[in-house]
Amino acid sequence: MILITGGTGFIGSHTAVVLQQAGYDVLVIDNLHNSEREVISAIGQITGREPAFIEGDIRDVSLLAGLFKTHHIQAVMHFAGLKAVGESTQIPLTYYDNNIQGSITLLQAMRNAGVRTFVFSSSATVYGDPQRLPLTEDHPRSATNPYGYTKLVIEDILESLYRSEPGWKIARLRYFNPVGAHPSGLIGESPQGIPNNLMPFIAQVATGQRKQLNIFGNDYDTPDGTGVRDYIHVMDLAEGHKTALEYCNAQAQTLLTTNLGTGQGYSVLEMIQAYEQACGKPIAYQVAERRPGDIAACWADTTYAKQTLGWKADLGLKEMCQDGWRWASRDNTGQQKRGQDSFNTD
Ligand code: NAD
Ligand code: UDP
């Protein structure tokens, strides 16, 4: 059985689908801070069986100890965490406690139970402001906000753990910009309040929830002046996790650190155009000031993932926008009941 922390969230839920469809048994633990219990039944609808679900917090030592005792867990995929960059600058201690302490508590429970296979959600944010593109895994790391710092620290904790005793099989997966949704339209990303990430914001302009998109700067040193990112379909990302798990399982021990991206950068204007084609409506926008802390461009070198995992992203911009739109245009009255705070999420 595979334990997925944060498994009702955006990336964890899509990974749960892929793992179940590959024949794995899945146990989800999530405190529902940023997701809904209904995701479990949606995963059941897609795959034909619901994963086991525990509502709880990864910082709960006795809950975790009990969980490893009562379930035959072979590996852990660790998605649970807070991910809003802006919020992390306002409540850093909450971020350090939830993300760093949460990971330590989880790893201690694994160690006590003799489970040593661990797949971690890291981020391209660990590369800071790129000194060169495309980003290779050996690019220097840095952090400019507490959220990014939690990823750096957890990466380092995992390295120390790997070196401390034999048998650990650890994958540190650095995601670029996950977008899109499962093609069924039954699961997807549910940002709280006003989304500051590009794709969910465009989606809400398309549904009429927002009047127009602000493009944060058109004077960057990029082909059309707008920011360039490596957007990756969440289903490709989920497949990447399955492949990383299988890679770990095949090793006696390993510390794998790899990018999960497409290797292709798209500008904000290109994203708008692609989304317009998917939803069949114009996306209203205006050019606004640059967003503080933004970098001009960022995309992955995918060579290492191809070489080590034999994995590459297959889905293009068209599928990212079509699948994202199918999810965004569903009846989302339930989602709109959520809070109105707005934070930029990674
Ligand atoms: P998400 O918020 O949709 O999912 C995270 C889930 O973890 C949520 O369901 C939340 O309720 C749960 N959670 C948070 N703290 C918890 C705790 N202490 N105990 C139990 N559950 C807890 O986020 P996501 O986009 O699916 O991201 C998953 C992981 O990937 C995060 O670690 C995030 O930092 C990382 N990541 C995300 C992106 C992105 O753009 N979405 C990019 C790079 C890395
Ligand atoms: N962006 C934008 N308007 C928005 C949100 C984002 O112009 O409302 C731009 C942003 O400046 C960046 C790109 O879209 O160039 C992707 O931003 P996002 O926040 O989704 O990802 P990140 O910057 O964290 O990689």
PDB file of N, CA and C in Angstrom, residues 82-126:
ATOM      1  N   LEU A  82       1.831  23.481   2.947  1.00  0.00           N
ATOM      2  CA  LEU A  82       1.250  24.780   2.596  1.00  0.00           C
ATOM      3  C   LEU A  82       2.088  25.335   1.457  1.00  0.00           C
ATOM      4  N   LYS A  83       1.452  26.026   0.491  1.00  0.00           N
ATOM      5  CA  LYS A  83       2.204  26.362  -0.726  1.00  0.00           C
ATOM      6  C   LYS A  83       2.008  27.799  -1.211  1.00  0.00           C
ATOM      7  N   ALA A  84       1.436  28.664  -0.387  1.00  0.00           N
ATOM      8  CA  ALA A  84       1.186  30.029  -0.859  1.00  0.00           C
ATOM      9  C   ALA A  84       2.380  30.925  -0.505  1.00  0.00           C
ATOM     10  N   VAL A  85       3.071  31.379  -1.540  1.00  0.00           N
ATOM     11  CA  VAL A  85       4.299  32.153  -1.338  1.00  0.00           C
ATOM     12  C   VAL A  85       4.035  33.406  -0.500  1.00  0.00           C
ATOM     13  N   GLY A  86       3.012  34.191  -0.874  1.00  0.00           N
ATOM     14  CA  GLY A  86       2.703  35.444  -0.168  1.00  0.00           C
ATOM     15  C   GLY A  86       2.342  35.185   1.281  1.00  0.00           C
ATOM     16  N   GLU A  87       1.492  34.178   1.500  1.00  0.00           N
ATOM     17  CA  GLU A  87       1.073  33.839   2.867  1.00  0.00           C
ATOM     18  C   GLU A  87       2.282  33.433   3.711  1.00  0.00           C
ATOM     19  N   SER A  88       3.245  32.751   3.073  1.00  0.00           N
ATOM     20  CA  SER A  88       4.405  32.261   3.827  1.00  0.00           C
ATOM     21  C   SER A  88       5.249  33.412   4.366  1.00  0.00           C
ATOM     22  N   THR A  89       5.187  34.581   3.721  1.00  0.00           N
ATOM     23  CA  THR A  89       5.940  35.723   4.240  1.00  0.00           C
ATOM     24  C   THR A  89       5.209  36.354   5.426  1.00  0.00           C
ATOM     25  N   GLN A  90       3.900  36.102   5.539  1.00  0.00           N
ATOM     26  CA  GLN A  90       3.116  36.691   6.631  1.00  0.00           C
ATOM     27  C   GLN A  90       3.057  35.798   7.859  1.00  0.00           C
ATOM     28  N   ILE A  91       3.022  34.468   7.633  1.00  0.00           N
ATOM     29  CA  ILE A  91       2.968  33.533   8.767  1.00  0.00           C
ATOM     30  C   ILE A  91       4.066  32.472   8.602  1.00  0.00           C
ATOM     31  N   PRO A  92       5.331  32.928   8.645  1.00  0.00           N
ATOM     32  CA  PRO A  92       6.436  31.994   8.388  1.00  0.00           C
ATOM     33  C   PRO A  92       6.478  30.829   9.377  1.00  0.00           C
ATOM     34  N   LEU A  93       6.170  31.101  10.661  1.00  0.00           N
ATOM     35  CA  LEU A  93       6.284  30.011  11.645  1.00  0.00           C
ATOM     36  C   LEU A  93       5.301  28.893  11.318  1.00  0.00           C
ATOM     37  N   THR A  94       4.115  29.271  10.853  1.00  0.00           N
ATOM     38  CA  THR A  94       3.132  28.263  10.466  1.00  0.00           C
ATOM     39  C   THR A  94       3.671  27.423   9.309  1.00  0.00           C
ATOM     40  N   TYR A  95       4.353  28.078   8.378  1.00  0.00           N
ATOM     41  CA  TYR A  95       4.926  27.341   7.236  1.00  0.00           C
ATOM     42  C   TYR A  95       6.049  26.410   7.695  1.00  0.00           C
ATOM     43  N   TYR A  96       6.927  26.912   8.575  1.00  0.00           N
ATOM     44  CA  TYR A  96       8.026  26.058   9.035  1.00  0.00           C
ATOM     45  C   TYR A  96       7.475  24.883   9.831  1.00  0.00           C
ATOM     46  N   ASP A  97       6.471  25.144  10.647  1.00  0.00           N
ATOM     47  CA  ASP A  97       5.895  24.066  11.455  1.00  0.00           C
ATOM     48  C   ASP A  97       5.201  23.035  10.560  1.00  0.00           C
ATOM     49  N   ASN A  98       4.340  23.515   9.689  1.00  0.00           N
ATOM     50  CA  ASN A  98       3.554  22.583   8.873  1.00  0.00           C
ATOM     51  C   ASN A  98       4.452  21.808   7.898  1.00  0.00           C
ATOM     52  N   ASN A  99       5.305  22.538   7.183  1.00  0.00           N
ATOM     53  CA  ASN A  99       6.059  21.873   6.112  1.00  0.00           C
ATOM     54  C   ASN A  99       7.295  21.146   6.637  1.00  0.00           C
ATOM     55  N   ILE A 100       8.079  21.842   7.467  1.00  0.00           N
ATOM     56  CA  ILE A 100       9.341  21.217   7.905  1.00  0.00           C
ATOM     57  C   ILE A 100       9.075  20.245   9.057  1.00  0.00           C
ATOM     58  N   GLN A 101       8.404  20.729  10.125  1.00  0.00           N
ATOM     59  CA  GLN A 101       8.114  19.841  11.251  1.00  0.00           C
ATOM     60  C   GLN A 101       7.240  18.676  10.793  1.00  0.00           C
ATOM     61  N   GLY A 102       6.276  18.975   9.910  1.00  0.00           N
ATOM     62  CA  GLY A 102       5.402  17.914   9.382  1.00  0.00           C
ATOM     63  C   GLY A 102       6.216  16.837   8.681  1.00  0.00           C
ATOM     64  N   SER A 103       7.193  17.250   7.888  1.00  0.00           N
ATOM     65  CA  SER A 103       8.013  16.261   7.169  1.00  0.00           C
ATOM     66  C   SER A 103       8.865  15.456   8.145  1.00  0.00           C
ATOM     67  N   ILE A 104       9.398  16.127   9.168  1.00  0.00           N
ATOM     68  CA  ILE A 104      10.237  15.411  10.151  1.00  0.00           C
ATOM     69  C   ILE A 104       9.395  14.361  10.893  1.00  0.00           C
ATOM     70  N   THR A 105       8.200  14.777  11.316  1.00  0.00           N
ATOM     71  CA  THR A 105       7.329  13.832  12.040  1.00  0.00           C
ATOM     72  C   THR A 105       7.001  12.622  11.174  1.00  0.00           C
ATOM     73  N   LEU A 106       6.725  12.884   9.913  1.00  0.00           N
ATOM     74  CA  LEU A 106       6.398  11.805   8.974  1.00  0.00           C
ATOM     75  C   LEU A 106       7.602  10.873   8.788  1.00  0.00           C
ATOM     76  N   LEU A 107       8.781  11.454   8.609  1.00  0.00           N
ATOM     77  CA  LEU A 107       9.982  10.645   8.385  1.00  0.00           C
ATOM     78  C   LEU A 107      10.338   9.839   9.632  1.00  0.00           C
ATOM     79  N   GLN A 108      10.094  10.426  10.810  1.00  0.00           N
ATOM     80  CA  GLN A 108      10.362   9.675  12.043  1.00  0.00           C
ATOM     81  C   GLN A 108       9.429   8.463  12.143  1.00  0.00           C
ATOM     82  N   ALA A 109       8.170   8.695  11.803  1.00  0.00           N
ATOM     83  CA  ALA A 109       7.205   7.579  11.850  1.00  0.00           C
ATOM     84  C   ALA A 109       7.606   6.491  10.855  1.00  0.00           C
ATOM     85  N   MET A 110       8.080   6.910   9.683  1.00  0.00           N
ATOM     86  CA  MET A 110       8.524   5.924   8.683  1.00  0.00           C
ATOM     87  C   MET A 110       9.710   5.124   9.210  1.00  0.00           C
ATOM     88  N   ARG A 111      10.661   5.844   9.791  1.00  0.00           N
ATOM     89  CA  ARG A 111      11.877   5.207  10.292  1.00  0.00           C
ATOM     90  C   ARG A 111      11.526   4.185  11.377  1.00  0.00           C
ATOM     91  N   ASN A 112      10.642   4.594  12.296  1.00  0.00           N
ATOM     92  CA  ASN A 112      10.221   3.682  13.362  1.00  0.00           C
ATOM     93  C   ASN A 112       9.544   2.440  12.804  1.00  0.00           C
ATOM     94  N   ALA A 113       8.848   2.609  11.683  1.00  0.00           N
ATOM     95  CA  ALA A 113       8.101   1.488  11.107  1.00  0.00           C
ATOM     96  C   ALA A 113       8.942   0.707  10.086  1.00  0.00           C
ATOM     97  N   GLY A 114      10.157   1.182   9.827  1.00  0.00           N
ATOM     98  CA  GLY A 114      11.014   0.479   8.859  1.00  0.00           C
ATOM     99  C   GLY A 114      10.593   0.694   7.410  1.00  0.00           C
ATOM    100  N   VAL A 115       9.864   1.782   7.141  1.00  0.00           N
ATOM    101  CA  VAL A 115       9.483   2.112   5.756  1.00  0.00           C
ATOM    102  C   VAL A 115      10.478   3.158   5.265  1.00  0.00           C
ATOM    103  N   ARG A 116      11.134   2.868   4.126  1.00  0.00           N
ATOM    104  CA  ARG A 116      12.236   3.760   3.738  1.00  0.00           C
ATOM    105  C   ARG A 116      12.155   4.237   2.287  1.00  0.00           C
ATOM    106  N   THR A 117      10.969   4.185   1.714  1.00  0.00           N
ATOM    107  CA  THR A 117      10.830   4.682   0.332  1.00  0.00           C
ATOM    108  C   THR A 117       9.965   5.937   0.362  1.00  0.00           C
ATOM    109  N   PHE A 118      10.509   7.028  -0.165  1.00  0.00           N
ATOM    110  CA  PHE A 118       9.895   8.341   0.061  1.00  0.00           C
ATOM    111  C   PHE A 118      10.002   9.185  -1.210  1.00  0.00           C
ATOM    112  N   VAL A 119       8.861   9.680  -1.671  1.00  0.00           N
ATOM    113  CA  VAL A 119       8.845  10.553  -2.859  1.00  0.00           C
ATOM    114  C   VAL A 119       8.360  11.927  -2.413  1.00  0.00           C
ATOM    115  N   PHE A 120       9.186  12.935  -2.644  1.00  0.00           N
ATOM    116  CA  PHE A 120       8.905  14.261  -2.095  1.00  0.00           C
ATOM    117  C   PHE A 120       8.602  15.300  -3.172  1.00  0.00           C
ATOM    118  N   SER A 121       7.565  16.133  -2.896  1.00  0.00           N
ATOM    119  CA  SER A 121       7.178  17.249  -3.761  1.00  0.00           C
ATOM    120  C   SER A 121       8.095  18.433  -3.529  1.00  0.00           C
ATOM    121  N   SER A 122       9.164  18.529  -4.312  1.00  0.00           N
ATOM    122  CA  SER A 122       9.950  19.749  -4.245  1.00  0.00           C
ATOM    123  C   SER A 122       9.486  20.665  -5.385  1.00  0.00           C
ATOM    124  N   SER A 123      10.265  21.673  -5.683  1.00  0.00           N
ATOM    125  CA  SER A 123       9.758  22.695  -6.600  1.00  0.00           C
ATOM    126  C   SER A 123      10.908  23.375  -7.335  1.00  0.00           C
ATOM    127  N   ALA A 124      10.620  23.873  -8.516  1.00  0.00           N
ATOM    128  CA  ALA A 124      11.610  24.663  -9.255  1.00  0.00           C
ATOM    129  C   ALA A 124      11.933  25.953  -8.517  1.00  0.00           C
ATOM    130  N   THR A 125      11.144  26.279  -7.503  1.00  0.00           N
ATOM    131  CA  THR A 125      11.429  27.472  -6.711  1.00  0.00           C
ATOM    132  C   THR A 125      12.811  27.362  -6.044  1.00  0.00           C
ATOM    133  N   VAL A 126      13.329  26.132  -5.855  1.00  0.00           N
ATOM    134  CA  VAL A 126      14.640  25.985  -5.206  1.00  0.00           C
ATOM    135  C   VAL A 126      15.768  26.543  -6.074  1.00  0.00           C
TER     136      VAL A 126
END
